[in-house]
mmCIF file of C-alpha atoms in Angstrom:
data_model
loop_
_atom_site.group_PDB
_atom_site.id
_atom_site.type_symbol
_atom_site.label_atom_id
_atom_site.label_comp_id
_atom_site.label_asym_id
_atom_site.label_seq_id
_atom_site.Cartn_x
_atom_site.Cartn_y
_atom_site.Cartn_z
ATOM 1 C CA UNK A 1 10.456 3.238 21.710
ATOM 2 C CA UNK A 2 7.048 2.108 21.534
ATOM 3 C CA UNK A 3 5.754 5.337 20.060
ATOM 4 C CA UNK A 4 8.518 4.586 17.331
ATOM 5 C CA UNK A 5 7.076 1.073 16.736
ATOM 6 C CA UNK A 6 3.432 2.822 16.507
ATOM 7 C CA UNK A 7 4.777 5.384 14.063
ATOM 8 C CA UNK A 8 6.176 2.840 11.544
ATOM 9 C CA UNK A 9 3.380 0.294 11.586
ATOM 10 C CA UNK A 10 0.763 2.840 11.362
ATOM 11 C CA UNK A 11 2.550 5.405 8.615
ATOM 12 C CA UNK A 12 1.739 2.930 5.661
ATOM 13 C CA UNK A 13 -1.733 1.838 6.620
ATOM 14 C CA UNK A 14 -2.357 5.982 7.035
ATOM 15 C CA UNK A 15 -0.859 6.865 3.513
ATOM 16 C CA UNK A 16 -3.214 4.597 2.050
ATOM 17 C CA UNK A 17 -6.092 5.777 3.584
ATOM 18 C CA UNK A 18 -5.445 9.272 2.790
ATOM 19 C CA UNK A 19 -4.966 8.792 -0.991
ATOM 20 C CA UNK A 20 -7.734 6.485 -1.424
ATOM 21 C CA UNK A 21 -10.256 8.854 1.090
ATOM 22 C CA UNK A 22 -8.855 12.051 -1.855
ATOM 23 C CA UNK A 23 -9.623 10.042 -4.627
ATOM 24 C CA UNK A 24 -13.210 9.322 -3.313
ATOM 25 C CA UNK A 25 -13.847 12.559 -2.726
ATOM 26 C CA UNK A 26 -12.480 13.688 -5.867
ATOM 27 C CA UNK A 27 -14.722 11.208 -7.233
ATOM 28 C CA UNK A 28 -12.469 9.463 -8.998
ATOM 29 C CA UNK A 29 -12.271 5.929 -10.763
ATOM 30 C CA UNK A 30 -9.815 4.984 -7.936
ATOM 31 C CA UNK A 31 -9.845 1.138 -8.844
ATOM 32 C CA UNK A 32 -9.142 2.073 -12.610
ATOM 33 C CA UNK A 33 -6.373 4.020 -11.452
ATOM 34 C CA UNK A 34 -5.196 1.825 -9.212
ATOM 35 C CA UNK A 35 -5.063 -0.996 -12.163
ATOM 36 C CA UNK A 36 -3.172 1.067 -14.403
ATOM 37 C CA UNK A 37 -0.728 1.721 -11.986
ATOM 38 C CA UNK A 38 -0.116 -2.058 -10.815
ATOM 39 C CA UNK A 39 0.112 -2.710 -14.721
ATOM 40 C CA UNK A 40 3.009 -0.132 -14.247
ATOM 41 C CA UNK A 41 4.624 -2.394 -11.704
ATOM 42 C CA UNK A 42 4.328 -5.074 -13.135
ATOM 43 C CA UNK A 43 6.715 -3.960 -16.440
ATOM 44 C CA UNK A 44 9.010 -1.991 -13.908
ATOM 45 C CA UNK A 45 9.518 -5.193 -12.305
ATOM 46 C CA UNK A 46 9.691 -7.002 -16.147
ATOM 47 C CA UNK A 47 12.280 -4.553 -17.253
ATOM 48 C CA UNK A 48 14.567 -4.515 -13.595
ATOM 49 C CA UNK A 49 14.600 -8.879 -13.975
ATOM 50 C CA UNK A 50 17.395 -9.161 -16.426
ATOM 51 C CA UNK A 51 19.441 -6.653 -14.152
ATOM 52 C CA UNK A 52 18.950 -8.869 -11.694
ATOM 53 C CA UNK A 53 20.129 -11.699 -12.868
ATOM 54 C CA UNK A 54 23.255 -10.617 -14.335
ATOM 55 C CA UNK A 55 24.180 -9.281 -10.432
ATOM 56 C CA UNK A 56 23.047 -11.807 -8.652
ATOM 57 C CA UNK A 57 25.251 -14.066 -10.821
ATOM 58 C CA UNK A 58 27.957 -11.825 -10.092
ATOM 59 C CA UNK A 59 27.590 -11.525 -6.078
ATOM 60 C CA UNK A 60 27.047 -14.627 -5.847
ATOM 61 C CA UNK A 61 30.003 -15.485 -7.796
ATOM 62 C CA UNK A 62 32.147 -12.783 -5.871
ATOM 63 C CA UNK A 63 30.778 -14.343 -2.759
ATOM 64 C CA UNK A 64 31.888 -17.830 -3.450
ATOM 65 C CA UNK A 65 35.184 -16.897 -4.260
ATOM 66 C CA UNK A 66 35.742 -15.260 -1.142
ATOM 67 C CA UNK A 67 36.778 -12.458 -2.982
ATOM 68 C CA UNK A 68 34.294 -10.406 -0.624
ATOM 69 C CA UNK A 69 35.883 -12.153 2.175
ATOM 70 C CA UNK A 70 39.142 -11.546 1.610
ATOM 71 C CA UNK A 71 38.108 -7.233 0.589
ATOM 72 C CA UNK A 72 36.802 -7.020 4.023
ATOM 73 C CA UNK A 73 39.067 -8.657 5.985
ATOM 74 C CA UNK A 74 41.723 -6.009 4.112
ATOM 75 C CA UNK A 75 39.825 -3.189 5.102
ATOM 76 C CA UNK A 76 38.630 -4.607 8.403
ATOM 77 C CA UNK A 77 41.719 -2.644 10.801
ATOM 78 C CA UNK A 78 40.756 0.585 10.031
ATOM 79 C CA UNK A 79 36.886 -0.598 9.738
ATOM 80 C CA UNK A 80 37.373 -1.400 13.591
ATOM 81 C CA UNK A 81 39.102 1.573 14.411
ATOM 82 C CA UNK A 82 35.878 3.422 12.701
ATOM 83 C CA UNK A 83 33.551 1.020 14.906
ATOM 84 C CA UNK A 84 32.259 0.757 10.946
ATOM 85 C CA UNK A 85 30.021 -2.499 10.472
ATOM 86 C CA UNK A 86 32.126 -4.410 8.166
ATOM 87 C CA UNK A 87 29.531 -6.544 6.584
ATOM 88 C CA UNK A 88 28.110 -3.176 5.345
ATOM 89 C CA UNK A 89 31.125 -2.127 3.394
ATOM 90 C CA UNK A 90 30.195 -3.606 0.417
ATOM 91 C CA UNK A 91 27.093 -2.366 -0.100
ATOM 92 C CA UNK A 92 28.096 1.211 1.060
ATOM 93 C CA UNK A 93 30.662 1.287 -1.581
ATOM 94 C CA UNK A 94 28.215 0.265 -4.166
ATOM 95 C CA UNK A 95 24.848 2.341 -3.140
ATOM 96 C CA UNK A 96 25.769 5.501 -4.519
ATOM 97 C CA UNK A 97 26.991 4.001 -8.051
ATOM 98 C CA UNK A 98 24.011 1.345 -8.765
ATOM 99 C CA UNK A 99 20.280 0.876 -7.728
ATOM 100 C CA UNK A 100 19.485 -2.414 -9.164
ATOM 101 C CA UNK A 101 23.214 -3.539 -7.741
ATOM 102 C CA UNK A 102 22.473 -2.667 -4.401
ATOM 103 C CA UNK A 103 19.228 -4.225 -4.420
ATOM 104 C CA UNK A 104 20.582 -7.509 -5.097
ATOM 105 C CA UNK A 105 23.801 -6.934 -2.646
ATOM 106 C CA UNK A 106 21.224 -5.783 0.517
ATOM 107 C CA UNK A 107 19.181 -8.815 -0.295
ATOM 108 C CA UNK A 108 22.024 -10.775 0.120
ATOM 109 C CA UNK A 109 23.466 -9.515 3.086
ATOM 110 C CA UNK A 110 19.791 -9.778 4.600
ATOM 111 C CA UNK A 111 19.721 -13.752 3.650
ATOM 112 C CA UNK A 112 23.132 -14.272 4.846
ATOM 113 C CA UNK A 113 22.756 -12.530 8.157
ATOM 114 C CA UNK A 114 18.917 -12.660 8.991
ATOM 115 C CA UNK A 115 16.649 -9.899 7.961
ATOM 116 C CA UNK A 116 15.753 -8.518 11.183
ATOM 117 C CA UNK A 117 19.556 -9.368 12.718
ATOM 118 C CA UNK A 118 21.173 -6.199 13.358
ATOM 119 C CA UNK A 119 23.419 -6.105 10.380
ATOM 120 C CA UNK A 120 20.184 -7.053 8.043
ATOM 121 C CA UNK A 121 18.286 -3.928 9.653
ATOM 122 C CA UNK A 122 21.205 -1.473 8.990
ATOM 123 C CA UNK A 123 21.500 -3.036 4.958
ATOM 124 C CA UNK A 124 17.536 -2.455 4.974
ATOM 125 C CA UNK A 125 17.861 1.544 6.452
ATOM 126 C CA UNK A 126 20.962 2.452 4.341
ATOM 127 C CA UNK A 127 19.016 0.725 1.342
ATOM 128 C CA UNK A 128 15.763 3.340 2.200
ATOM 129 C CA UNK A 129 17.951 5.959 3.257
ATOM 130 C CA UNK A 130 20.699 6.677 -0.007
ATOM 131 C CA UNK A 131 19.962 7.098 -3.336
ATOM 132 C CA UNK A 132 21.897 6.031 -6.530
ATOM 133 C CA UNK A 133 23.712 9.515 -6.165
ATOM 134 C CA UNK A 134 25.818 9.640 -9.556
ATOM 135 C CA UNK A 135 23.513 8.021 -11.560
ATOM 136 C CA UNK A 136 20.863 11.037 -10.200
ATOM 137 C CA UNK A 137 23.741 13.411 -10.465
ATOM 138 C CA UNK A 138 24.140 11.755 -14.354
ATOM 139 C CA UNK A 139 20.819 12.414 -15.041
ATOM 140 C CA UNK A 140 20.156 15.591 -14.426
ATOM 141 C CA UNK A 141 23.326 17.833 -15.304
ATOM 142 C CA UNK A 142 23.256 15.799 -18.632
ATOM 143 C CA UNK A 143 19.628 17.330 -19.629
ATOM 144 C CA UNK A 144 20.808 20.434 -19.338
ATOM 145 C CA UNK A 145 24.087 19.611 -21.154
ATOM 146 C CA UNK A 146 26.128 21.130 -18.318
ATOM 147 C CA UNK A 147 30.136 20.215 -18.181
ATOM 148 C CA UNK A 148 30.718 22.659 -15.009
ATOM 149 C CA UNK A 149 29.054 20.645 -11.758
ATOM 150 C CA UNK A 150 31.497 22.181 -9.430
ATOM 151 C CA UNK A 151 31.328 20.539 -6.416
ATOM 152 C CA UNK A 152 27.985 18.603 -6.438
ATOM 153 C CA UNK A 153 29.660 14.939 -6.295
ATOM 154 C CA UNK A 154 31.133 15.726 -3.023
ATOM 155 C CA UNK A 155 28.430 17.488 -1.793
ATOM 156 C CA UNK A 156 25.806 14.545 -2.715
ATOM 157 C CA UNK A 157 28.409 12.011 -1.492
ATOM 158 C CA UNK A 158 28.733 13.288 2.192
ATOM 159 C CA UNK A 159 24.833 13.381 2.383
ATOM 160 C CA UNK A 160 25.226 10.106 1.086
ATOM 161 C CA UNK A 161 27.909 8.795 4.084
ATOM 162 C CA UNK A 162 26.616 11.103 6.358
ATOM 163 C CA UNK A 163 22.928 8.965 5.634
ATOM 164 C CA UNK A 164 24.834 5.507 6.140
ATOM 165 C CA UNK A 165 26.064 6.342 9.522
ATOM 166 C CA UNK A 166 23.550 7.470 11.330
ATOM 167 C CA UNK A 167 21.619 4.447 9.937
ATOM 168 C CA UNK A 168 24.142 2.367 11.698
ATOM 169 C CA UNK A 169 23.875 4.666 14.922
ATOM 170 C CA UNK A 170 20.188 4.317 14.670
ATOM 171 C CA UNK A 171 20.060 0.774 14.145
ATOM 172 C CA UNK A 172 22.435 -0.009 16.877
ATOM 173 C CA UNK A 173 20.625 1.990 19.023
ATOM 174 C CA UNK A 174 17.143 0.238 18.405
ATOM 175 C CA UNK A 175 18.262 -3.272 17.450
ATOM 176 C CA UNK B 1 29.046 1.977 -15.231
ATOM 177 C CA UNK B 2 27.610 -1.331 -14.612
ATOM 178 C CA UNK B 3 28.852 -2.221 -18.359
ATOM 179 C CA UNK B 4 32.337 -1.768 -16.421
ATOM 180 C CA UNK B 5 31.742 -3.001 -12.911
ATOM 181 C CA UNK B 6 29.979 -6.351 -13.842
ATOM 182 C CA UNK B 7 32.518 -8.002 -15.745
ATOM 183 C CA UNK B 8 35.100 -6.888 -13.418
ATOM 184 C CA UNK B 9 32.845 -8.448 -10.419
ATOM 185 C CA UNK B 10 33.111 -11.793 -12.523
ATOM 186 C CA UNK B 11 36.177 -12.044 -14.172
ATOM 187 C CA UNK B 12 37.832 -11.240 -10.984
ATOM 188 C CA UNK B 13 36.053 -13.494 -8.926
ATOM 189 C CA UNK B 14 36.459 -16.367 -11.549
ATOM 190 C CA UNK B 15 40.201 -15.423 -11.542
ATOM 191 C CA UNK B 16 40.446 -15.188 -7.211
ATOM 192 C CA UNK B 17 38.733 -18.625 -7.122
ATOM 193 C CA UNK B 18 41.118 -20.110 -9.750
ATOM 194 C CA UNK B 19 44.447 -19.285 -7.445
ATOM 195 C CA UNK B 20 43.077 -19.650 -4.143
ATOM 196 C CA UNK B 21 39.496 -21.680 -3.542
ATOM 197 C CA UNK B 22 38.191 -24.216 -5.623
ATOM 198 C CA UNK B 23 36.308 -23.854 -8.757
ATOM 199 C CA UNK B 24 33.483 -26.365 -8.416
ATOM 200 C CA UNK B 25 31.542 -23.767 -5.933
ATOM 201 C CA UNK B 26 31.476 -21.264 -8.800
ATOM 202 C CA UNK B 27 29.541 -23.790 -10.883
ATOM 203 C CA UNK B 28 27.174 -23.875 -8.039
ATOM 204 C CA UNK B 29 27.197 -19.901 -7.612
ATOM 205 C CA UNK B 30 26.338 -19.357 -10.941
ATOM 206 C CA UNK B 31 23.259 -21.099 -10.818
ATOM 207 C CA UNK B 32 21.796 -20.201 -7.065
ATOM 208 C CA UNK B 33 22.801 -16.528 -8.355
ATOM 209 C CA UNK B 34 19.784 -16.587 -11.102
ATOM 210 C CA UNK B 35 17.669 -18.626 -9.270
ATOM 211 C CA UNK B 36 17.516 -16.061 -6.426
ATOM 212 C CA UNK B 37 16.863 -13.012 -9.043
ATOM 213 C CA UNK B 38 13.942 -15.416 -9.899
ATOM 214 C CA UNK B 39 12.351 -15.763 -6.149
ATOM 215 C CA UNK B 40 13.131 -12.156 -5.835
ATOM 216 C CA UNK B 41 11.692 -10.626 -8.574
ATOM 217 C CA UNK B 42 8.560 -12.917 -7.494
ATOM 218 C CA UNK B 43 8.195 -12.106 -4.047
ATOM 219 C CA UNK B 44 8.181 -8.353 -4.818
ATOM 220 C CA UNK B 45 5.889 -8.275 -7.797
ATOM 221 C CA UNK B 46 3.226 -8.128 -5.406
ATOM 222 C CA UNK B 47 4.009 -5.620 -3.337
ATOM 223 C CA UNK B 48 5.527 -3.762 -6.148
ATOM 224 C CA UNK B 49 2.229 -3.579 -8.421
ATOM 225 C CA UNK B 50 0.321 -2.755 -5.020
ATOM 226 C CA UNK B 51 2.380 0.535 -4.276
ATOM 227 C CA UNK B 52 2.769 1.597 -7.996
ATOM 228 C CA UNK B 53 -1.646 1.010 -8.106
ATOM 229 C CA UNK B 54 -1.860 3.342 -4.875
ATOM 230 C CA UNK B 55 0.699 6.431 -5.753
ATOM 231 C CA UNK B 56 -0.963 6.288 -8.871
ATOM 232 C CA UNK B 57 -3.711 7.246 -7.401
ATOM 233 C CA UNK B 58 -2.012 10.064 -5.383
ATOM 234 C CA UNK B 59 -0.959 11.390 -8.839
ATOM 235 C CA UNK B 60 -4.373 11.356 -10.096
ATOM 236 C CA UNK B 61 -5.774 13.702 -7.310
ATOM 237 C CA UNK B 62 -5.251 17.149 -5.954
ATOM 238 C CA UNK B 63 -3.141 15.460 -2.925
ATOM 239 C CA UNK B 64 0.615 16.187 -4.425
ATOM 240 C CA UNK B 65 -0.436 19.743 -5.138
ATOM 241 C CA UNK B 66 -2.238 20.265 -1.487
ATOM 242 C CA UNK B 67 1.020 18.939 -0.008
ATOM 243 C CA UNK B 68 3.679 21.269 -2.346
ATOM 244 C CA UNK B 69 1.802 24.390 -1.325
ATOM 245 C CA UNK B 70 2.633 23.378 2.332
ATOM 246 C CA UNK B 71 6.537 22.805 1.691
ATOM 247 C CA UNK B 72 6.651 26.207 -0.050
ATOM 248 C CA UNK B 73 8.320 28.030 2.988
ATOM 249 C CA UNK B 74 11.007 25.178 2.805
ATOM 250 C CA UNK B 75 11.519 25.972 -0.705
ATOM 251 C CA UNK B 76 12.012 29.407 -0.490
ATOM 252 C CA UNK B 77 14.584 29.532 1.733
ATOM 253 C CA UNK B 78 16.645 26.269 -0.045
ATOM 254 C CA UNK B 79 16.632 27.946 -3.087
ATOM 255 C CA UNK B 80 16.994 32.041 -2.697
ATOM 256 C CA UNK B 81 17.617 32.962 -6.162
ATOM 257 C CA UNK B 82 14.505 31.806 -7.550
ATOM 258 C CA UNK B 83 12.157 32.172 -4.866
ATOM 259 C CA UNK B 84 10.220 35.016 -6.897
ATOM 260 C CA UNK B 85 9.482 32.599 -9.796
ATOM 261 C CA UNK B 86 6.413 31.549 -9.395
ATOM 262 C CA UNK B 87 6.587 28.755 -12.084
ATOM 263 C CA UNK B 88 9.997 27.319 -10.987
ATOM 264 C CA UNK B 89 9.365 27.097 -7.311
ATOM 265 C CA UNK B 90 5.991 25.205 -7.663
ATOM 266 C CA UNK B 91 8.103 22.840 -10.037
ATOM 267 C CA UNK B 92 10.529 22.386 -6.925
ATOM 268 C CA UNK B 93 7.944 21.767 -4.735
ATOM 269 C CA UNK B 94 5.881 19.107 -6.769
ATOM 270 C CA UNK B 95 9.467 17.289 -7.154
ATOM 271 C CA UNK B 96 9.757 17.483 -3.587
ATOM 272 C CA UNK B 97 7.095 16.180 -3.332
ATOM 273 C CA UNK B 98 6.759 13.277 -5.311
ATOM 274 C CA UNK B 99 9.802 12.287 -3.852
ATOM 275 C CA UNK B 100 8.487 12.312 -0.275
ATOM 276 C CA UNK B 101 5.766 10.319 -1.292
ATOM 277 C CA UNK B 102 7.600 7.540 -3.500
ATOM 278 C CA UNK B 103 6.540 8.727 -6.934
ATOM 279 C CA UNK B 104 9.773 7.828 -8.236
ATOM 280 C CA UNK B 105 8.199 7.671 -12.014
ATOM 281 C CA UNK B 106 6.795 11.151 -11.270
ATOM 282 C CA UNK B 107 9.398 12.576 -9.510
ATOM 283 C CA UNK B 108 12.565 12.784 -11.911
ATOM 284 C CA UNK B 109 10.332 14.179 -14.744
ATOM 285 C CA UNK B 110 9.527 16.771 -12.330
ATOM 286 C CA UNK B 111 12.686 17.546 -11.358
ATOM 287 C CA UNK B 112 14.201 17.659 -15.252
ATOM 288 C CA UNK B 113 11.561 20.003 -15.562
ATOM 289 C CA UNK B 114 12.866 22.314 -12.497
ATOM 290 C CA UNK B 115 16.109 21.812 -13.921
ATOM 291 C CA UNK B 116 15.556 23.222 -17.520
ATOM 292 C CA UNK B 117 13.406 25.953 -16.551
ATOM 293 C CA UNK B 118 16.445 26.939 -14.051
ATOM 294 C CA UNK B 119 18.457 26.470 -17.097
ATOM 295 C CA UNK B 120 16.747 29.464 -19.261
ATOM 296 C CA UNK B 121 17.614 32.233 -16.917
ATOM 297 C CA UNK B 122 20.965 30.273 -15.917
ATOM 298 C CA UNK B 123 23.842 33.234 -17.326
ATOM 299 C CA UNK B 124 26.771 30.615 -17.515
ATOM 300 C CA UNK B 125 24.752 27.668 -18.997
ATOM 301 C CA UNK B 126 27.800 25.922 -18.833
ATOM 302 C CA UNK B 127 27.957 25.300 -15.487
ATOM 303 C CA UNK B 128 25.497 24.731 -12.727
ATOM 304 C CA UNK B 129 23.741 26.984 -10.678
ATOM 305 C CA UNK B 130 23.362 27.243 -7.179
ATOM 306 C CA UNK B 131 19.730 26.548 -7.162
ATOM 307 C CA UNK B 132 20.471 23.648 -9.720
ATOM 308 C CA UNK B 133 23.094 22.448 -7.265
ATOM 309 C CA UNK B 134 20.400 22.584 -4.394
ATOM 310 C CA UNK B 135 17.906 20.699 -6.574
ATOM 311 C CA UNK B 136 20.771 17.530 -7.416
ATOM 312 C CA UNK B 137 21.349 17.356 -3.723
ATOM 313 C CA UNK B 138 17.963 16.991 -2.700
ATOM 314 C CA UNK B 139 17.089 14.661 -4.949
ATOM 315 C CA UNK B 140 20.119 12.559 -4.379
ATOM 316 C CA UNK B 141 19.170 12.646 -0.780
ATOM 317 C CA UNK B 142 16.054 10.234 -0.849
ATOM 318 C CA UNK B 143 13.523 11.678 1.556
ATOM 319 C CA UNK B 144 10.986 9.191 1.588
ATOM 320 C CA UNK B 145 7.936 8.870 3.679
ATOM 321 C CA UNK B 146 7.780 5.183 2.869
ATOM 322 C CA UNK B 147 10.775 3.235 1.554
ATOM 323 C CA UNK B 148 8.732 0.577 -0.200
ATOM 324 C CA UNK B 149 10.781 -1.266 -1.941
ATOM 325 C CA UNK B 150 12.693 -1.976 1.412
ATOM 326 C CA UNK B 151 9.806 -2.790 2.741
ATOM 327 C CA UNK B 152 8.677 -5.442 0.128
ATOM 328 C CA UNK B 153 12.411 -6.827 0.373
ATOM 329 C CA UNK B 154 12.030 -7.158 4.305
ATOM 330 C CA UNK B 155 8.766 -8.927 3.865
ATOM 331 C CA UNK B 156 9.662 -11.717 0.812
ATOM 332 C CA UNK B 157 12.391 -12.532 3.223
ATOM 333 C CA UNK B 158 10.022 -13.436 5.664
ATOM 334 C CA UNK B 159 10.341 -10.476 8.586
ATOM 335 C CA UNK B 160 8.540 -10.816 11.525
ATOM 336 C CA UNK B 161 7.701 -6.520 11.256
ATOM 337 C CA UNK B 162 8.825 -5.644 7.418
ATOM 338 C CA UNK B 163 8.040 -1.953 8.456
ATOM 339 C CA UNK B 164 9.654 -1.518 11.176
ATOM 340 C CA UNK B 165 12.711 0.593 9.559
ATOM 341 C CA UNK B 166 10.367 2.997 8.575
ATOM 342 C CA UNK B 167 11.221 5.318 11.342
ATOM 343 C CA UNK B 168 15.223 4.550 11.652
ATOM 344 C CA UNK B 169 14.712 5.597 7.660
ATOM 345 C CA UNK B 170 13.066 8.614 8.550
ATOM 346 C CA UNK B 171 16.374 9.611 10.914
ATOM 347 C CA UNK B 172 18.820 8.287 8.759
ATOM 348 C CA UNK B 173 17.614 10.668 5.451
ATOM 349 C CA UNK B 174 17.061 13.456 7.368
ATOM 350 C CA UNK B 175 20.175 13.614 8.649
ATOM 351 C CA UNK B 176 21.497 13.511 4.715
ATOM 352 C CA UNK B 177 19.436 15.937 3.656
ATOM 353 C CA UNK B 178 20.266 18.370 6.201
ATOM 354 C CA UNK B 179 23.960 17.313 5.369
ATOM 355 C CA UNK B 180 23.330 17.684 1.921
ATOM 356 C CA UNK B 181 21.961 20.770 2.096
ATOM 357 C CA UNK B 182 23.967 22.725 4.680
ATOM 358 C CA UNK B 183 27.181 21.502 2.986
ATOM 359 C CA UNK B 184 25.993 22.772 -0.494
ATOM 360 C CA UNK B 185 24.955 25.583 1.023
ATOM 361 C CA UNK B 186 28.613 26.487 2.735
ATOM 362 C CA UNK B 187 30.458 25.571 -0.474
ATOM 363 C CA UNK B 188 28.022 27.928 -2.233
ATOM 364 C CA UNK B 189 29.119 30.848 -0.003
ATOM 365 C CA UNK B 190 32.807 30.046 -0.210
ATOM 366 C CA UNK B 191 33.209 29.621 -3.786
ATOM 367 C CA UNK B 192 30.458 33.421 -4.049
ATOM 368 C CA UNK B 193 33.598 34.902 -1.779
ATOM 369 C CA UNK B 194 36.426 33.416 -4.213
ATOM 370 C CA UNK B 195 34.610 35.169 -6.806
ATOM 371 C CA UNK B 196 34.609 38.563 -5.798
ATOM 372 C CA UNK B 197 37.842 38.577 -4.925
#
């Protein structure tokens, strides 16, 4: 466990280090580099706000309507029956279909239940875990103007669940 | 898909609210709902501009190519039919990599590049190839060395150890990949077998 602990605080710190220490030795102009990147960031982050806004609006909304409430507590028999985490329904069901959507849901779900609570550590894992599988799957079969994609959706979408459990395993495990 | 989703999130929750809560708490939702985009989008500028500075870096140097040559084996044996193409499997690999590392700006470009040159010696270019199927699934699995837009998330939200899911990560997109892959690579054999019959 402790090993584990040592592995994820020190696996950032070390990526950094190795980067910068190749662009030294490439003798590159790593801080001009570096600039033109964060300049990068800063319009990813420009262009992702009014996405943002618009969904947060909308959970929220779906929130205070109990709407959410009233989804889960539908599902929530056979949820149990899975031993399925029913907080996390939500954003499973909306992971694979949008990035920016999930974002805002797994920031919610943190807030609402703590970020390093159990449930907020399992929204976190699933969130670094999945990708926005049709969107991905959208992307690249359209630039090659393919209409044949055989079985790739199901393929990509058990990856997908077979990703969000073991993140709740994991987490339940370690948390 | 959002264009559908979103107003169906709101119209349904305005219409929920209207039968069976009361309506005043929407007034309040709508407004805590765009200030919280607001602290959001704040609290992970920073972090955000810091990671996009450093992989930038990464792209800059020889590191992403040192790395590829290393995953080679791994590509040769995901992707049989083209492992004597010199030019597509290096494409692979730097898409591989790029996605290990974060390099999500780098890494899709990379990977539509994969995809076309797959394309050109594709015989039905209708319909996908298995190597083209391989490439989809691996992408859409999400190996990541360090999820770091999780990571900003966890720490605007005030975690005590924002990086601590770096290693339950690691697990959890393993485990899809491996699922990914296997299971593309079963339904690959099957449907080879329903063809020669």
């Amino acid at each position: 466990m402790q090993l584990i602990n040592y592995l994820s605080s020190i696996a950032m710190p070390m990526i950094i280090f190795i980067i910068l220490m190749h662009g030294m030795m490439e003798r590159k102009k790593v801080f001009d580099i570096f600039l033109s990147g964060a300049q990068e960031g800063l319009s990813i982050t420009l262009k992702i706000f009014p996405t943002l806004v618009g969904l947060f609006v909308s959970i929220s909304l779906l929130k205070s309507s109990g709407i959410i409430d009233f989804f889960v507590n539908f599902l929530s028999p056979i949820l149990n029956l899975l031993n399925f985490p029913k907080e996390i329904m939500p954003l499973a069901l909306l992971r694979p279909i949008s990035g920016n959507a999930s974002i805002a849901l797994a920031t919610d779900i943190m807030k609402t239940f703590g970020v390093d609570s159990r449930i907020g550590v399992i929204a976190a894992t699933i969130m670094g875990s999945t990708e926005t599988t049709i969107y991905t799957i959208a992307v690249y079969t359209s630039s090659i103007k393919v209409s044949k994609t055989r079985y790739i959706l199901a393929a990509a979408l058990m990856a997908d669940l077979a990703g969000i459990i073991t993140s709740i395993i994991v987490c339940r495990i370690m948390y | 898909m959002l264009n559908f989703l979103w107003p169906i999130f709101v119209i349904f929750s305005i219409i929920y609210s209207m039968i069976f809560g009361d309506v005043e708490t929407l007034n309040t939702a709508v407004f805590k709902g765009s200030e919280e985009a607001v602290t959001t989008s704040i609290t992970l500028l920073g972090s955000l501009c810091l990671w996009c500075g450093i992989m930038k870096i990464a792209e800059h140097t020889k590191f992403v190519k040192k790395i590829s040559k290393i995953i080679q084996p791994l590509v040769k044996f995901s992707f049989p039919e083209v492992k004597n193409d010199k030019k597509i499997t290096q494409e692979i690999s730097m898409n591989m990599v790029a996605n290990i590392l974060g390099l999500g700006n780098a890494a899709t470009p990379l990977g539509l590049k994969a995809i076309n040159s797959m394309q050109k010696q594709n015989k039905n270019k209708k319909e996908l190839s298995n190597s083209m199927m391989m490439l989809i699934v691996i992408n859409t699995a999400s190996i990541q060395l360090i999820p770091t837009t999780v990571i900003a998330l966890r720490s605007s939200l005030g975690s005590t150890n924002p990086t601590s899911i770096i290693v339950p990560v690691w697990i959890a997109t393993l485990v899809a990949a491996i699922v990914g892959i296997t299971s593309t690579k079963i339904l690959i054999k099957l449907t080879d077998k329903n063809k020669r019959r």
